[in-house]
mmCIF file of C-alpha atoms in Angstrom:
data_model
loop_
_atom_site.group_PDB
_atom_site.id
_atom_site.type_symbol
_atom_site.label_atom_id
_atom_site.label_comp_id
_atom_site.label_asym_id
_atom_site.label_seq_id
_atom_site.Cartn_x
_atom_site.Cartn_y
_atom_site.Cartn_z
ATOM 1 C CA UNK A 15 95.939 75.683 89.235
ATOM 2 C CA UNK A 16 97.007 77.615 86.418
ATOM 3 C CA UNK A 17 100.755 75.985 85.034
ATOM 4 C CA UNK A 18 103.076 76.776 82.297
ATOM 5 C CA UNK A 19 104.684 73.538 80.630
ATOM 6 C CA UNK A 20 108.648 73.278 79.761
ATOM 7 C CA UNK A 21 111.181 70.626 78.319
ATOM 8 C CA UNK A 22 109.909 66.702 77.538
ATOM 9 C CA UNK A 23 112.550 64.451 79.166
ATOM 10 C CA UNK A 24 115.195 64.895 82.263
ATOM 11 C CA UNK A 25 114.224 65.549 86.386
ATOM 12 C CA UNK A 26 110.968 67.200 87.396
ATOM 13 C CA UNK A 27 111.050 70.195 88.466
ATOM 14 C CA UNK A 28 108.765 72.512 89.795
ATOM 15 C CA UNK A 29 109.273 75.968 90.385
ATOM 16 C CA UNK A 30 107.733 78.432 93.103
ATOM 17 C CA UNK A 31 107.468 81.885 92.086
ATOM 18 C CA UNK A 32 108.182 84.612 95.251
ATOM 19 C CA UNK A 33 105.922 87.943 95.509
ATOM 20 C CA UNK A 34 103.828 86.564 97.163
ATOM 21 C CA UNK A 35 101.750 87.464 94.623
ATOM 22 C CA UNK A 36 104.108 88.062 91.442
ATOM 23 C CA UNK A 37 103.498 84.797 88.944
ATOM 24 C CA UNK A 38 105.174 84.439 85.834
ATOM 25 C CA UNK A 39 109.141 85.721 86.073
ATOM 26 C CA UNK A 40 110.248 82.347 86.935
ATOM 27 C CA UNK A 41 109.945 81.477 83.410
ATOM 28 C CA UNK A 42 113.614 82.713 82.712
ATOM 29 C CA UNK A 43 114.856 79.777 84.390
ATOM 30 C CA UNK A 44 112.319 77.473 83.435
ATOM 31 C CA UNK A 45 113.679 77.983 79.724
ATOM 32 C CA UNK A 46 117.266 77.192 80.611
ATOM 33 C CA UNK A 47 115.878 73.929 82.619
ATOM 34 C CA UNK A 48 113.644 73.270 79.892
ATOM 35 C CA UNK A 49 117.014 71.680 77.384
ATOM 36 C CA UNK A 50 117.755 68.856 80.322
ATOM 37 C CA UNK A 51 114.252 68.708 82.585
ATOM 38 C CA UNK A 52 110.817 68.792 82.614
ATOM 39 C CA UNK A 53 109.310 71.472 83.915
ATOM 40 C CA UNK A 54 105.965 72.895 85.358
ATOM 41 C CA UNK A 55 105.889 76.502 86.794
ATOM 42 C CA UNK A 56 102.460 77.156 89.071
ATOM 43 C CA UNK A 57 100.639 80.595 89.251
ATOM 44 C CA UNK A 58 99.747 80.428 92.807
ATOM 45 C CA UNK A 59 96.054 80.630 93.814
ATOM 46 C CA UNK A 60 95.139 84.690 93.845
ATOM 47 C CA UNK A 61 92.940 86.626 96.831
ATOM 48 C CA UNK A 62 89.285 86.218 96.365
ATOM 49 C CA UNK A 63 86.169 86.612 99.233
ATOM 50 C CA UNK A 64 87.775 84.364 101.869
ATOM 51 C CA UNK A 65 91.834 85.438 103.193
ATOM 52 C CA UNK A 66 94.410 83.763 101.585
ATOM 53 C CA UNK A 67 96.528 81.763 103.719
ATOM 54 C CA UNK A 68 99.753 79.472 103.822
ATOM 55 C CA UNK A 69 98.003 76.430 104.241
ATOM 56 C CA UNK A 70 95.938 77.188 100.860
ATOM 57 C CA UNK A 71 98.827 77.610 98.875
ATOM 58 C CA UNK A 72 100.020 74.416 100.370
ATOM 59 C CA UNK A 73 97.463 72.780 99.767
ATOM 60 C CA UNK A 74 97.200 73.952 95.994
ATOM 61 C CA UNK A 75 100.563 72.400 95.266
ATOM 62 C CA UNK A 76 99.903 69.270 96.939
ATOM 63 C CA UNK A 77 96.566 68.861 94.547
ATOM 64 C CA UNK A 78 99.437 69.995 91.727
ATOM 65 C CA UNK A 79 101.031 66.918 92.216
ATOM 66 C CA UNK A 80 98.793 64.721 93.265
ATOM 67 C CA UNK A 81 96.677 65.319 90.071
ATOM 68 C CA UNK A 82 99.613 65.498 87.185
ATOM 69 C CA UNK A 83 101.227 62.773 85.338
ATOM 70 C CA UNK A 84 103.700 65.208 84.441
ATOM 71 C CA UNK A 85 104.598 65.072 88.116
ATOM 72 C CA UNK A 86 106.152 62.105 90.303
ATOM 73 C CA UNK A 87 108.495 63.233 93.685
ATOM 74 C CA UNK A 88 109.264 66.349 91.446
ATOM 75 C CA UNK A 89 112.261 68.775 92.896
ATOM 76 C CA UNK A 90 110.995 71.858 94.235
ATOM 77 C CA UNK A 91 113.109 74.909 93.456
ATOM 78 C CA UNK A 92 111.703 77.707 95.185
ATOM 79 C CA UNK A 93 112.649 81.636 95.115
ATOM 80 C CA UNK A 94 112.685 84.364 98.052
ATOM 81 C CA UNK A 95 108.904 83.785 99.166
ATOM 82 C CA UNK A 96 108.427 80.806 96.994
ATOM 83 C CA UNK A 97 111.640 79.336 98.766
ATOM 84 C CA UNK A 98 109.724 79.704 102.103
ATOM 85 C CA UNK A 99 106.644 78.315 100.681
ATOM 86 C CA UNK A 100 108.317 74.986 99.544
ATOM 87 C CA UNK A 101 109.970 74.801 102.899
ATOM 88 C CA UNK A 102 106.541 75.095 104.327
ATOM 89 C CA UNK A 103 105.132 72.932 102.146
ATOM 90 C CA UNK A 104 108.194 70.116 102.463
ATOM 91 C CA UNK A 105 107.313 70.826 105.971
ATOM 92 C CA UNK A 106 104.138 68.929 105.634
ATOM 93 C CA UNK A 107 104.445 66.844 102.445
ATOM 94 C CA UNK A 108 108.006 65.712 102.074
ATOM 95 C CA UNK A 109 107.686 62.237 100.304
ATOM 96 C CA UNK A 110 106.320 63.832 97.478
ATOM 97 C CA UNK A 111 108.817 65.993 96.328
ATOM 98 C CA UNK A 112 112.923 64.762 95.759
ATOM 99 C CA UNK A 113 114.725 67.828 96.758
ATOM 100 C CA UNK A 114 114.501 71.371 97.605
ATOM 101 C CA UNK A 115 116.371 73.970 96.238
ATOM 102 C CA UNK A 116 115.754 77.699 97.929
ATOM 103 C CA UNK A 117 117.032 80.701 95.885
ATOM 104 C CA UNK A 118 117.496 84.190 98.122
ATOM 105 C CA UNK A 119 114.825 82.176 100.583
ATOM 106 C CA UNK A 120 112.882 85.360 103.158
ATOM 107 C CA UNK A 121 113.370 85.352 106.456
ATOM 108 C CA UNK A 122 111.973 83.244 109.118
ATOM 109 C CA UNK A 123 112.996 85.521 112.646
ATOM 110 C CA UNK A 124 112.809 89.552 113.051
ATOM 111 C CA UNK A 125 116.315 89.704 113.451
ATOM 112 C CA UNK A 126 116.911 88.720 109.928
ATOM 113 C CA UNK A 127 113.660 91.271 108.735
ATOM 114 C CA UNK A 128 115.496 94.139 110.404
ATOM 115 C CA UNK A 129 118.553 93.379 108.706
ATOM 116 C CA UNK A 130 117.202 93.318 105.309
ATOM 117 C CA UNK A 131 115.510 96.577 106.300
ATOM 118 C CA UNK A 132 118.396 98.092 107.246
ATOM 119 C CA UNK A 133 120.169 97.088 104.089
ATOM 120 C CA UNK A 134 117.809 98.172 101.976
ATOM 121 C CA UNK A 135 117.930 101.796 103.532
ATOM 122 C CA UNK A 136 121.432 102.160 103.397
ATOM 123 C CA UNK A 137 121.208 101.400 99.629
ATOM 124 C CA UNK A 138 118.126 103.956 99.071
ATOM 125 C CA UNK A 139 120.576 106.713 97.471
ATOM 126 C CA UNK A 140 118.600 109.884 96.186
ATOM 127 C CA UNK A 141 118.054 108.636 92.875
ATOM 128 C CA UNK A 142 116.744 105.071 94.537
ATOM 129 C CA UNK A 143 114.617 107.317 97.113
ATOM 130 C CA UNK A 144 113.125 109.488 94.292
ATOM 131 C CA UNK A 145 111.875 106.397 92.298
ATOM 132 C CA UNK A 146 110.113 105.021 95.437
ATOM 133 C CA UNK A 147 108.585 108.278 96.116
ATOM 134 C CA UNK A 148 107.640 108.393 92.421
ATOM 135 C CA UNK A 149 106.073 105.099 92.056
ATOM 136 C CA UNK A 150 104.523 105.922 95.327
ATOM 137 C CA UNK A 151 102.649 109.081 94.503
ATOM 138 C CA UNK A 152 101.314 107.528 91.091
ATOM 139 C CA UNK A 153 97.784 107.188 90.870
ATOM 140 C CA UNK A 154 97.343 103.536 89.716
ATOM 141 C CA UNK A 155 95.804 100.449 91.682
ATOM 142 C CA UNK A 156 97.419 98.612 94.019
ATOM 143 C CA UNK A 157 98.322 95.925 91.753
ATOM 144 C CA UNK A 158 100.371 98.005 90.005
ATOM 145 C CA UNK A 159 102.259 99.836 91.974
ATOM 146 C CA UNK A 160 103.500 96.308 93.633
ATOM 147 C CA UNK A 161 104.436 95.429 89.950
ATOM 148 C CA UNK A 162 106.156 98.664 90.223
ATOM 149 C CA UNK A 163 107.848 98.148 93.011
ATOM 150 C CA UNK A 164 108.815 94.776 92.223
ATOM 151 C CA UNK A 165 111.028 96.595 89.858
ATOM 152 C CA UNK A 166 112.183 98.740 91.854
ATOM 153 C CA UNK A 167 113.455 96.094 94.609
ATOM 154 C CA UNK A 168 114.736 94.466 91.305
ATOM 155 C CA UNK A 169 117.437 96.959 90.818
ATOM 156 C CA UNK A 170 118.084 97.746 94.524
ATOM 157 C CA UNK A 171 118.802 94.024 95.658
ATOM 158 C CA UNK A 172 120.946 93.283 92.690
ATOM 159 C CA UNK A 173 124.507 93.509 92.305
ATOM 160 C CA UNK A 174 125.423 93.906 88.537
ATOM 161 C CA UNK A 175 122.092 93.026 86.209
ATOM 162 C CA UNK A 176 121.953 91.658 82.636
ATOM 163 C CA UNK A 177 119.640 93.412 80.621
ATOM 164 C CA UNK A 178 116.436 91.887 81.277
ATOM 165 C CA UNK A 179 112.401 92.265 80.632
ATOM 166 C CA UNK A 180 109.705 92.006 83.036
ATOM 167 C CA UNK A 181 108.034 88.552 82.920
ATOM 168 C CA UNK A 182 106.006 89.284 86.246
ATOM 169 C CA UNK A 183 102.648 88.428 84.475
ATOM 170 C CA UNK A 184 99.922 90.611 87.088
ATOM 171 C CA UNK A 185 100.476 91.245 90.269
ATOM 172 C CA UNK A 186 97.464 90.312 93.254
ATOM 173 C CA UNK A 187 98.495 93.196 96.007
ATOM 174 C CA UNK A 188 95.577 91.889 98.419
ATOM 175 C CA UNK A 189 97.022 88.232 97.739
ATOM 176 C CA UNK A 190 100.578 89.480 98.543
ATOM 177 C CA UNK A 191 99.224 91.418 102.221
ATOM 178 C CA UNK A 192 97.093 88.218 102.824
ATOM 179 C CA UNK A 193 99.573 85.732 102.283
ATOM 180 C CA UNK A 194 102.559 87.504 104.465
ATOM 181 C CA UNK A 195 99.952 88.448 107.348
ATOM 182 C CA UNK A 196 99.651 84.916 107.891
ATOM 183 C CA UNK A 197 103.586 83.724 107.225
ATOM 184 C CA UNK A 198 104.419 85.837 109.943
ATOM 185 C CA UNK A 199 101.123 85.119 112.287
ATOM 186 C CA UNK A 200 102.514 80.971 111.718
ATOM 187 C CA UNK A 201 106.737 82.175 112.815
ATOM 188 C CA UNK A 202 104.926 84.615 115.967
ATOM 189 C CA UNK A 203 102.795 81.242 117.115
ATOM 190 C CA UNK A 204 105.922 79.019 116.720
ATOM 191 C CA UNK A 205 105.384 76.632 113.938
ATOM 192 C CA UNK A 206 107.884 78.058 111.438
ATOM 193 C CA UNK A 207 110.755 77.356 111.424
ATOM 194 C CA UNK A 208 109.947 74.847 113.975
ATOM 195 C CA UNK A 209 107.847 72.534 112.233
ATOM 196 C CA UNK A 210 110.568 71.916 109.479
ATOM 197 C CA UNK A 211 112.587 70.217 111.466
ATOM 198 C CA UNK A 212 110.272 66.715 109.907
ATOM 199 C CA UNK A 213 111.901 67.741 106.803
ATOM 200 C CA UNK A 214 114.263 64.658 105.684
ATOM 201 C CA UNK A 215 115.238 65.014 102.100
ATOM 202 C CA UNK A 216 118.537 67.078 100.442
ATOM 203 C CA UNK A 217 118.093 70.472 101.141
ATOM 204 C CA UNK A 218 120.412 73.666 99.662
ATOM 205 C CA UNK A 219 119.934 77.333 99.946
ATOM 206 C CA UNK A 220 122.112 79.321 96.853
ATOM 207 C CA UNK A 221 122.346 82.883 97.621
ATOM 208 C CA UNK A 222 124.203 85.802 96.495
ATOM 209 C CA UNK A 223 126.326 88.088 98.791
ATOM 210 C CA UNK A 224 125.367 91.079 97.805
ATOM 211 C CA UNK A 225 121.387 89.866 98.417
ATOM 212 C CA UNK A 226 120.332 92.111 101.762
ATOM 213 C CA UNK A 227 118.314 89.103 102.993
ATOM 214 C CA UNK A 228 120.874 87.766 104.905
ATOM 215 C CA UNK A 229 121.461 84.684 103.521
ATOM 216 C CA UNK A 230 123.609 83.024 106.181
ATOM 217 C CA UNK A 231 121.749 84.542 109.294
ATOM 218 C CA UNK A 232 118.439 82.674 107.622
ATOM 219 C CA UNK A 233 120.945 79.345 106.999
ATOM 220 C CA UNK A 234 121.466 79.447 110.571
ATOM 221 C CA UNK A 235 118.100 79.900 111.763
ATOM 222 C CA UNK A 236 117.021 77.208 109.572
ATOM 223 C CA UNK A 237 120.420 74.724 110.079
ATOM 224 C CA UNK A 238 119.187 73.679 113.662
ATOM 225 C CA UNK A 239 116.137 72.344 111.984
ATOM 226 C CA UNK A 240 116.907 70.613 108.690
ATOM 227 C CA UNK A 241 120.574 69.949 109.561
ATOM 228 C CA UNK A 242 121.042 68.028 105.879
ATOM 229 C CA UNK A 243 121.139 71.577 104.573
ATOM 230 C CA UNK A 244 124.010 72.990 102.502
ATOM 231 C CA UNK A 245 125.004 76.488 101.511
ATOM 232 C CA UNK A 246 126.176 78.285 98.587
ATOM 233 C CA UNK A 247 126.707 81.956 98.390
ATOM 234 C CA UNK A 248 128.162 83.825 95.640
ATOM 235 C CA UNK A 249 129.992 87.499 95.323
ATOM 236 C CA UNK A 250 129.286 89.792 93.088
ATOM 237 C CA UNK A 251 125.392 88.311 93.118
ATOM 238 C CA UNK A 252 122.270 89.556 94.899
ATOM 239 C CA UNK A 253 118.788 88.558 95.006
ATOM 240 C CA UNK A 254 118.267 87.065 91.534
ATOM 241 C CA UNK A 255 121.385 84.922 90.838
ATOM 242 C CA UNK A 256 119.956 83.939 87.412
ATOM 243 C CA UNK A 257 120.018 87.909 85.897
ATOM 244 C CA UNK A 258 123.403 88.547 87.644
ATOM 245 C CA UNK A 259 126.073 88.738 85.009
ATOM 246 C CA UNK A 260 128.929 87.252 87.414
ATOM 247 C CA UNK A 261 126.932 84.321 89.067
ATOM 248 C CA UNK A 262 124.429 83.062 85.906
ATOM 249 C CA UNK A 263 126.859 80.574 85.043
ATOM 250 C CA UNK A 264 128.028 79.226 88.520
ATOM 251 C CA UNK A 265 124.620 79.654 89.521
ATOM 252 C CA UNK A 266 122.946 77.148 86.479
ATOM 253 C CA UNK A 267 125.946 74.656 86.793
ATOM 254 C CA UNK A 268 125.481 74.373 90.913
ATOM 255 C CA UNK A 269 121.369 74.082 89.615
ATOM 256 C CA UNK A 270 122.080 71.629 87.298
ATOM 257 C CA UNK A 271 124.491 69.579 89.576
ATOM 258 C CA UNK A 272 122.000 69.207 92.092
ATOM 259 C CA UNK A 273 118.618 68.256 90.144
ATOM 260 C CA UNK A 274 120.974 65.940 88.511
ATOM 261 C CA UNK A 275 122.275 64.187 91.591
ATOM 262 C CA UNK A 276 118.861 64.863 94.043
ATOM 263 C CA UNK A 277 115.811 65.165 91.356
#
């Protein structure tokens, strides 16, 4: 499993990346962890002949740590799809991770999908709409238009940005389709959230306000399960707390706080 490498002493940390299918733009935390942790940051396993599923990417982490020296009950901080692919994988492996830490974490129940949905469109002014339709109508591969659009959700689920650059390394379309067929086949048959509720170490969800996944309708669809976990909102912050210009700070002293106390 492809890794990037940060920071020699400190907590270890390892860091999901959400899409699914969108590797590499985790790395702008990774290099503030880097000064007081050590770090690995997985590109998760891309589509191939045979379906991608939850249980592979699972699986791929477990063989992560399993395999690394670098790695020994490392925290896992997880973003947006990566947050609900720690949970899943806490889910089945918890004594060999510390902590979990789940940044603008998806949704686990179609209430919660229709809200984001519905947030979303509300925001989709005419200059929002005629992006979308542009990057629609391009004529590039499906790869990139999800990089596209990864930029595009960027600016729509954010409250006030810093100037950033894209770090999203390739995107795997099929890999993303494959992935979140079978995320939501495992919540329609039952097991998630369900099957979190074996889930006994510290546990904290940091979201932004402004985020349109509704971060405290997924905290209580996920409190009855894993009742150890906290919650930490911020204003003025949506879906990327580390880019937003009035939560970076807050957001990497709460971080640091917990991988301190829980890593």
């Amino acid at each position: 499993m492809e890794s990037r490498h940060y920071g020699l002493t400190g907590p270890q940390v390892l860091l999901i990346h959400g899409g699914p299918g969108a590797p590499g733009y985790m790395a702008t935390i990774a290099k503030v962890l880097e000064k007081s942790c050590r770090v690995v940051e997985p590109m998760q396993r891309r589509s191939s002949q045979e379906p991608l599923t939850v249980a592979k990417h699972v699986a791929d982490l477990r063989e992560l740590i399993t395999s690394s020296t670098r790695l020994e009950k490392p925290a896992m901080v997880g973003h947006s799809w990566g947050a609900m692919l720690a949970l899943a994988f806490a889910a089945k492996h918890s004594n060999d991770i510390s902590c979990l830490v789940l940044i603008g974490c998806g949704t686990f129940d179609t209430v919660s999908r229709q809200h984001l949905e519905r947030m979303r469109k509300d925001r989709l002014d005419d200059k929002f709409a005629r992006h979308m339709q542009q990057i629609m109508a391009n004529d590039s591969t499906p790869d990139e238009r999800m990089k596209a659009m990864g930029g595009f959700y960027l600016k729509l689920d954010s409250y006030k940005l810093m100037p950033v650059k894209d770090d999203i390394l390739s995107c795997d379309a099929l890999g993303h389709d494959e992935t979140w067929q079978d995320m939501i086949r495992l919540q329609t048959k039952g097991e998630f959230p369900q099957s979190f509720s074996s889930i006994d170490i510290p546990t904290i969800m940091l979201h932004g306000a402004y985020d349109p996944h509704p971060g405290k309708m997924i905290y209580e669809s996920l409190r009855h399960y894993i009742p150890q976990l906290t919650y930490k909102e911020w204003p003025a912050c949506g879906h990327y707390p580390w880019l937003e210009i009035e939560a970076r700070e807050k957001f990497f002293t709460t971080l640091h706080e917990w991988l301190s106390q829980h890593a």
